[in-house]
Amino acid sequence: MNENISVMYSEEQVAERIRQMAEQISRDYAGKKLHLICILKGSVFFTCELAKRLTVPVTIDFMSVSSYGNGTTGGVVRLVKDLDEPIEGRHVLIIEDIIDSGRTLSYLMQNMHNRRPASLKLCTLLDKPDRRVTEVHVDYTGFEIPDEFVVGYGLDYAQKYRNLPYIGVIRP
Ligand code: PRP
């Protein structure tokens, strides 16, 4: 199953980095309640691992978006599943597995901002800055990676490999 996948970050490396991120986020939100927004599906694994290590009170909600088109001109983002609860007045942290072109997050940050949270930040496990088309301010980044097709830890290739416990590079 894994013959074309090489390890970019091992399970241990990912776990260690998430521990560091959780420490930093717990420090930054000390004395506050933190509302995590997990962007389905890829971010589920990262959200769980991060949330387990946070020491501030945490609530979690889920959202799903899809984007159509690609290249430098396309890319329309559509809301597929909205949040269950309002976020007005809450300290919101959006959790992503990867930021690529930036289109999804640019849409989401604007959409969330319009709902008037007390604060709004963005946390991603992986960032591919070389692929950016739309500028996005990222508050917490696990790893900056080169423009490779990555799978595992929630990331898929044709819906497969999300369950790999490490981040791998697939060369289909
Ligand atoms: C991934 C990722 C982001 C988006 C980033 O989701 O979770 O939401 O792509 O890409 P962008 O910066 O180019 O907008 P994907 O559409 O693969 O959905 P999935 O998490 O359900 O696999």
PDB file of C-alpha atoms and ligand atoms in Angstrom:
ATOM      1  CA  MET A   1       0.000   0.000   0.000  1.00  0.00           C
ATOM      2  CA  ASN A   2       2.788   2.434   0.854  1.00  0.00           C
ATOM      3  CA  GLU A   3       5.355   1.607  -1.805  1.00  0.00           C
ATOM      4  CA  ASN A   4       5.286   5.043  -3.449  1.00  0.00           C
ATOM      5  CA  ILE A   5       5.241   7.028  -0.235  1.00  0.00           C
ATOM      6  CA  SER A   6       8.360   8.282   1.497  1.00  0.00           C
ATOM      7  CA  VAL A   7       8.386   9.782   4.968  1.00  0.00           C
ATOM      8  CA  MET A   8       8.721  13.562   5.176  1.00  0.00           C
ATOM      9  CA  TYR A   9       7.976  13.866   8.908  1.00  0.00           C
ATOM     10  CA  SER A  10       7.788  10.769  11.086  1.00  0.00           C
ATOM     11  CA  GLU A  11       5.023  10.091  13.577  1.00  0.00           C
ATOM     12  CA  GLU A  12       7.405  11.141  16.386  1.00  0.00           C
ATOM     13  CA  GLN A  13       8.424  14.363  14.646  1.00  0.00           C
ATOM     14  CA  VAL A  14       4.794  15.339  14.045  1.00  0.00           C
ATOM     15  CA  ALA A  15       3.854  14.515  17.647  1.00  0.00           C
ATOM     16  CA  GLU A  16       6.746  16.577  18.998  1.00  0.00           C
ATOM     17  CA  ARG A  17       5.906  19.560  16.818  1.00  0.00           C
ATOM     18  CA  ILE A  18       2.233  19.408  17.848  1.00  0.00           C
ATOM     19  CA  ARG A  19       3.304  19.295  21.498  1.00  0.00           C
ATOM     20  CA  GLN A  20       5.331  22.481  20.962  1.00  0.00           C
ATOM     21  CA  MET A  21       2.441  24.176  19.164  1.00  0.00           C
ATOM     22  CA  ALA A  22       0.019  23.222  21.943  1.00  0.00           C
ATOM     23  CA  GLU A  23       2.362  24.699  24.559  1.00  0.00           C
ATOM     24  CA  GLN A  24       2.641  27.939  22.636  1.00  0.00           C
ATOM     25  CA  ILE A  25      -1.118  28.187  22.027  1.00  0.00           C
ATOM     26  CA  SER A  26      -1.891  27.355  25.670  1.00  0.00           C
ATOM     27  CA  ARG A  27       0.455  30.147  26.744  1.00  0.00           C
ATOM     28  CA  ASP A  28      -1.029  32.635  24.288  1.00  0.00           C
ATOM     29  CA  TYR A  29      -4.616  31.899  25.372  1.00  0.00           C
ATOM     30  CA  ALA A  30      -3.937  31.609  29.107  1.00  0.00           C
ATOM     31  CA  GLY A  31      -6.988  32.762  31.078  1.00  0.00           C
ATOM     32  CA  LYS A  32      -9.259  32.512  28.029  1.00  0.00           C
ATOM     33  CA  LYS A  33     -11.632  29.935  26.595  1.00  0.00           C
ATOM     34  CA  LEU A  34     -10.593  28.765  23.164  1.00  0.00           C
ATOM     35  CA  HIS A  35     -13.023  27.766  20.417  1.00  0.00           C
ATOM     36  CA  LEU A  36     -11.415  25.500  17.812  1.00  0.00           C
ATOM     37  CA  ILE A  37     -12.847  25.271  14.323  1.00  0.00           C
ATOM     38  CA  CYS A  38     -11.785  22.137  12.510  1.00  0.00           C
ATOM     39  CA  ILE A  39     -12.008  22.350   8.722  1.00  0.00           C
ATOM     40  CA  LEU A  40     -13.124  18.940   7.456  1.00  0.00           C
ATOM     41  CA  LYS A  41     -11.907  16.508   6.518  1.00  0.00           C
ATOM     42  CA  GLY A  42      -8.146  16.749   6.527  1.00  0.00           C
ATOM     43  CA  SER A  43      -7.797  18.668   9.781  1.00  0.00           C
ATOM     44  CA  VAL A  44      -9.527  16.096  11.976  1.00  0.00           C
ATOM     45  CA  PHE A  45      -6.358  14.243  12.996  1.00  0.00           C
ATOM     46  CA  PHE A  46      -4.386  17.409  13.720  1.00  0.00           C
ATOM     47  CA  THR A  47      -7.295  18.971  15.617  1.00  0.00           C
ATOM     48  CA  CYS A  48      -7.611  15.933  17.894  1.00  0.00           C
ATOM     49  CA  GLU A  49      -3.908  15.713  18.667  1.00  0.00           C
ATOM     50  CA  LEU A  50      -3.595  19.435  19.286  1.00  0.00           C
ATOM     51  CA  ALA A  51      -6.764  19.700  21.364  1.00  0.00           C
ATOM     52  CA  LYS A  52      -5.671  16.856  23.662  1.00  0.00           C
ATOM     53  CA  ARG A  53      -2.551  18.786  24.574  1.00  0.00           C
ATOM     54  CA  LEU A  54      -4.072  22.215  25.164  1.00  0.00           C
ATOM     55  CA  THR A  55      -4.276  23.274  28.791  1.00  0.00           C
ATOM     56  CA  VAL A  56      -6.896  26.023  28.360  1.00  0.00           C
ATOM     57  CA  PRO A  57     -10.652  25.238  28.253  1.00  0.00           C
ATOM     58  CA  VAL A  58     -11.531  24.172  24.715  1.00  0.00           C
ATOM     59  CA  THR A  59     -14.698  23.799  22.657  1.00  0.00           C
ATOM     60  CA  ILE A  60     -14.707  22.424  19.109  1.00  0.00           C
ATOM     61  CA  ASP A  61     -16.901  22.959  16.075  1.00  0.00           C
ATOM     62  CA  PHE A  62     -16.612  21.691  12.510  1.00  0.00           C
ATOM     63  CA  MET A  63     -16.980  23.250   9.106  1.00  0.00           C
ATOM     64  CA  SER A  64     -16.677  21.904   5.609  1.00  0.00           C
ATOM     65  CA  VAL A  65     -15.883  23.822   2.449  1.00  0.00           C
ATOM     66  CA  SER A  66     -15.086  22.794  -1.082  1.00  0.00           C
ATOM     67  CA  SER A  67     -13.330  24.665  -3.826  1.00  0.00           C
ATOM     68  CA  TYR A  68     -13.803  24.399  -7.538  1.00  0.00           C
ATOM     69  CA  GLY A  69     -11.303  25.218 -10.234  1.00  0.00           C
ATOM     70  CA  ASN A  70      -7.577  25.717  -9.924  1.00  0.00           C
ATOM     71  CA  GLY A  71      -4.728  27.570 -11.559  1.00  0.00           C
ATOM     72  CA  THR A  72      -4.321  31.252 -10.898  1.00  0.00           C
ATOM     73  CA  THR A  73      -7.743  32.450 -11.967  1.00  0.00           C
ATOM     74  CA  GLY A  74     -10.240  29.810 -10.782  1.00  0.00           C
ATOM     75  CA  GLY A  75     -10.946  28.601  -7.305  1.00  0.00           C
ATOM     76  CA  VAL A  76     -14.393  29.404  -6.004  1.00  0.00           C
ATOM     77  CA  VAL A  77     -14.872  28.348  -2.397  1.00  0.00           C
ATOM     78  CA  ARG A  78     -18.279  27.066  -1.311  1.00  0.00           C
ATOM     79  CA  LEU A  79     -19.571  26.419   2.180  1.00  0.00           C
ATOM     80  CA  VAL A  80     -20.706  22.782   2.442  1.00  0.00           C
ATOM     81  CA  LYS A  81     -21.346  22.483   6.176  1.00  0.00           C
ATOM     82  CA  ASP A  82     -21.629  25.509   8.403  1.00  0.00           C
ATOM     83  CA  LEU A  83     -20.743  25.688  12.082  1.00  0.00           C
ATOM     84  CA  ASP A  84     -23.282  24.408  14.594  1.00  0.00           C
ATOM     85  CA  GLU A  85     -22.878  27.406  16.893  1.00  0.00           C
ATOM     86  CA  PRO A  86     -22.369  31.165  16.566  1.00  0.00           C
ATOM     87  CA  ILE A  87     -18.845  32.450  17.214  1.00  0.00           C
ATOM     88  CA  GLU A  88     -19.653  36.055  18.080  1.00  0.00           C
ATOM     89  CA  GLY A  89     -17.610  37.163  21.073  1.00  0.00           C
ATOM     90  CA  ARG A  90     -15.543  33.959  21.220  1.00  0.00           C
ATOM     91  CA  HIS A  91     -11.807  33.405  20.844  1.00  0.00           C
ATOM     92  CA  VAL A  92     -11.663  31.436  17.628  1.00  0.00           C
ATOM     93  CA  LEU A  93      -8.756  29.419  16.286  1.00  0.00           C
ATOM     94  CA  ILE A  94      -9.190  27.884  12.846  1.00  0.00           C
ATOM     95  CA  ILE A  95      -7.391  24.576  12.475  1.00  0.00           C
ATOM     96  CA  GLU A  96      -6.153  23.473   9.057  1.00  0.00           C
ATOM     97  CA  ASP A  97      -4.027  20.585   7.895  1.00  0.00           C
ATOM     98  CA  ILE A  98      -2.469  22.456   4.974  1.00  0.00           C
ATOM     99  CA  ILE A  99      -2.472  25.846   3.303  1.00  0.00           C
ATOM    100  CA  ASP A 100      -1.670  25.730  -0.368  1.00  0.00           C
ATOM    101  CA  SER A 101      -2.991  28.474  -2.690  1.00  0.00           C
ATOM    102  CA  GLY A 102      -4.497  30.264   0.301  1.00  0.00           C
ATOM    103  CA  ARG A 103      -7.908  30.561  -1.348  1.00  0.00           C
ATOM    104  CA  THR A 104      -9.772  28.418   1.161  1.00  0.00           C
ATOM    105  CA  LEU A 105      -8.344  30.214   4.154  1.00  0.00           C
ATOM    106  CA  SER A 106      -8.726  33.630   2.671  1.00  0.00           C
ATOM    107  CA  TYR A 107     -12.443  32.888   2.178  1.00  0.00           C
ATOM    108  CA  LEU A 108     -12.788  31.325   5.612  1.00  0.00           C
ATOM    109  CA  MET A 109     -11.024  34.084   7.509  1.00  0.00           C
ATOM    110  CA  GLN A 110     -13.265  36.704   5.887  1.00  0.00           C
ATOM    111  CA  ASN A 111     -16.363  34.600   6.513  1.00  0.00           C
ATOM    112  CA  MET A 112     -15.413  34.097  10.185  1.00  0.00           C
ATOM    113  CA  HIS A 113     -14.402  37.721  10.644  1.00  0.00           C
ATOM    114  CA  ASN A 114     -17.881  38.825   9.543  1.00  0.00           C
ATOM    115  CA  ARG A 115     -19.357  36.868  12.463  1.00  0.00           C
ATOM    116  CA  ARG A 116     -17.526  39.132  14.891  1.00  0.00           C
ATOM    117  CA  PRO A 117     -15.504  36.773  17.106  1.00  0.00           C
ATOM    118  CA  ALA A 118     -13.605  38.310  20.030  1.00  0.00           C
ATOM    119  CA  SER A 119     -10.415  37.182  18.279  1.00  0.00           C
ATOM    120  CA  LEU A 120      -9.605  35.147  15.202  1.00  0.00           C
ATOM    121  CA  LYS A 121      -6.397  33.256  14.482  1.00  0.00           C
ATOM    122  CA  LEU A 122      -5.237  30.574  12.110  1.00  0.00           C
ATOM    123  CA  CYS A 123      -3.269  27.439  12.880  1.00  0.00           C
ATOM    124  CA  THR A 124      -2.013  24.996  10.237  1.00  0.00           C
ATOM    125  CA  LEU A 125       0.030  21.848  10.484  1.00  0.00           C
ATOM    126  CA  LEU A 126       1.598  22.349   7.047  1.00  0.00           C
ATOM    127  CA  ASP A 127       2.198  25.380   4.897  1.00  0.00           C
ATOM    128  CA  LYS A 128       3.296  25.407   1.265  1.00  0.00           C
ATOM    129  CA  PRO A 129       4.217  29.081   0.831  1.00  0.00           C
ATOM    130  CA  ASP A 130       5.558  28.558  -2.701  1.00  0.00           C
ATOM    131  CA  ARG A 131       2.048  27.808  -3.937  1.00  0.00           C
ATOM    132  CA  ARG A 132       0.376  30.899  -2.535  1.00  0.00           C
ATOM    133  CA  VAL A 133      -1.998  32.777  -4.837  1.00  0.00           C
ATOM    134  CA  THR A 134      -3.938  34.676  -2.177  1.00  0.00           C
ATOM    135  CA  GLU A 135      -2.193  36.214   0.823  1.00  0.00           C
ATOM    136  CA  VAL A 136      -3.131  34.690   4.172  1.00  0.00           C
ATOM    137  CA  HIS A 137      -1.790  35.579   7.610  1.00  0.00           C
ATOM    138  CA  VAL A 138      -0.916  32.381   9.467  1.00  0.00           C
ATOM    139  CA  ASP A 139      -0.511  32.607  13.250  1.00  0.00           C
ATOM    140  CA  TYR A 140       0.751  29.087  14.003  1.00  0.00           C
ATOM    141  CA  THR A 141       2.552  26.831  11.526  1.00  0.00           C
ATOM    142  CA  GLY A 142       3.749  23.296  12.190  1.00  0.00           C
ATOM    143  CA  PHE A 143       6.035  22.834   9.205  1.00  0.00           C
ATOM    144  CA  GLU A 144       6.766  24.866   6.096  1.00  0.00           C
ATOM    145  CA  ILE A 145       7.131  22.385   3.274  1.00  0.00           C
ATOM    146  CA  PRO A 146       8.261  22.465  -0.373  1.00  0.00           C
ATOM    147  CA  ASP A 147       5.810  21.975  -3.218  1.00  0.00           C
ATOM    148  CA  GLU A 148       5.451  18.192  -2.921  1.00  0.00           C
ATOM    149  CA  PHE A 149       2.270  16.104  -2.890  1.00  0.00           C
ATOM    150  CA  VAL A 150       1.906  15.158   0.758  1.00  0.00           C
ATOM    151  CA  VAL A 151      -0.357  12.552   2.328  1.00  0.00           C
ATOM    152  CA  GLY A 152      -1.045  11.198   5.789  1.00  0.00           C
ATOM    153  CA  TYR A 153      -2.081  12.726   9.062  1.00  0.00           C
ATOM    154  CA  GLY A 154      -5.423  13.649   7.501  1.00  0.00           C
ATOM    155  CA  LEU A 155      -4.137  14.513   4.045  1.00  0.00           C
ATOM    156  CA  ASP A 156      -5.389  12.392   1.188  1.00  0.00           C
ATOM    157  CA  TYR A 157      -4.596  11.284  -2.299  1.00  0.00           C
ATOM    158  CA  ALA A 158      -7.960  10.451  -3.951  1.00  0.00           C
ATOM    159  CA  GLN A 159      -9.372  10.059  -0.411  1.00  0.00           C
ATOM    160  CA  LYS A 160      -6.725   7.466   0.513  1.00  0.00           C
ATOM    161  CA  TYR A 161      -3.884   7.586   3.055  1.00  0.00           C
ATOM    162  CA  ARG A 162      -5.529  10.022   5.479  1.00  0.00           C
ATOM    163  CA  ASN A 163      -4.941   7.484   8.241  1.00  0.00           C
ATOM    164  CA  LEU A 164      -1.159   7.276   7.877  1.00  0.00           C
ATOM    165  CA  PRO A 165       0.353   8.325  11.223  1.00  0.00           C
ATOM    166  CA  TYR A 166       3.154  10.284   9.509  1.00  0.00           C
ATOM    167  CA  ILE A 167       3.444  12.920   6.779  1.00  0.00           C
ATOM    168  CA  GLY A 168       4.583  11.302   3.562  1.00  0.00           C
ATOM    169  CA  VAL A 169       5.413  12.379   0.032  1.00  0.00           C
ATOM    170  CA  ILE A 170       3.590  10.468  -2.674  1.00  0.00           C
ATOM    171  CA  ARG A 171       4.834  10.348  -6.234  1.00  0.00           C
ATOM    172  CA  PRO A 172       1.905   8.875  -8.130  1.00  0.00           C
TER     173      PRO A 172
HETATM  174  C1  PRP B   1      -7.263  21.216   1.807  1.00  0.00           C
HETATM  175  C2  PRP B   1      -6.938  21.886   3.143  1.00  0.00           C
HETATM  176  C3  PRP B   1      -7.478  23.264   2.967  1.00  0.00           C
HETATM  177  C4  PRP B   1      -7.305  23.508   1.486  1.00  0.00           C
HETATM  178  C5  PRP B   1      -6.089  24.334   1.265  1.00  0.00           C
HETATM  179  O1  PRP B   1      -8.565  20.718   1.874  1.00  0.00           O
HETATM  180  O2  PRP B   1      -7.513  21.238   4.217  1.00  0.00           O
HETATM  181  O3  PRP B   1      -8.824  23.367   3.346  1.00  0.00           O
HETATM  182  O4  PRP B   1      -7.150  22.250   0.841  1.00  0.00           O
HETATM  183  O5  PRP B   1      -5.916  24.594  -0.080  1.00  0.00           O
HETATM  184  P1  PRP B   1      -5.837  26.088  -0.635  1.00  0.00           P
HETATM  185  O6  PRP B   1      -4.870  26.845   0.234  1.00  0.00           O
HETATM  186  O7  PRP B   1      -5.304  25.891  -2.047  1.00  0.00           O
HETATM  187  O8  PRP B   1      -7.191  26.685  -0.622  1.00  0.00           O
HETATM  188  P2  PRP B   1      -9.183  19.786   0.720  1.00  0.00           P
HETATM  189  O9  PRP B   1      -9.889  20.649  -0.271  1.00  0.00           O
HETATM  190  O10 PRP B   1      -8.104  18.887   0.191  1.00  0.00           O
HETATM  191  O11 PRP B   1     -10.302  18.975   1.512  1.00  0.00           O
HETATM  192  P3  PRP B   1     -10.141  17.778   2.575  1.00  0.00           P
HETATM  193  O12 PRP B   1      -9.520  18.380   3.820  1.00  0.00           O
HETATM  194  O13 PRP B   1     -11.540  17.316   2.821  1.00  0.00           O
HETATM  195  O14 PRP B   1      -9.251  16.732   1.958  1.00  0.00           O
END
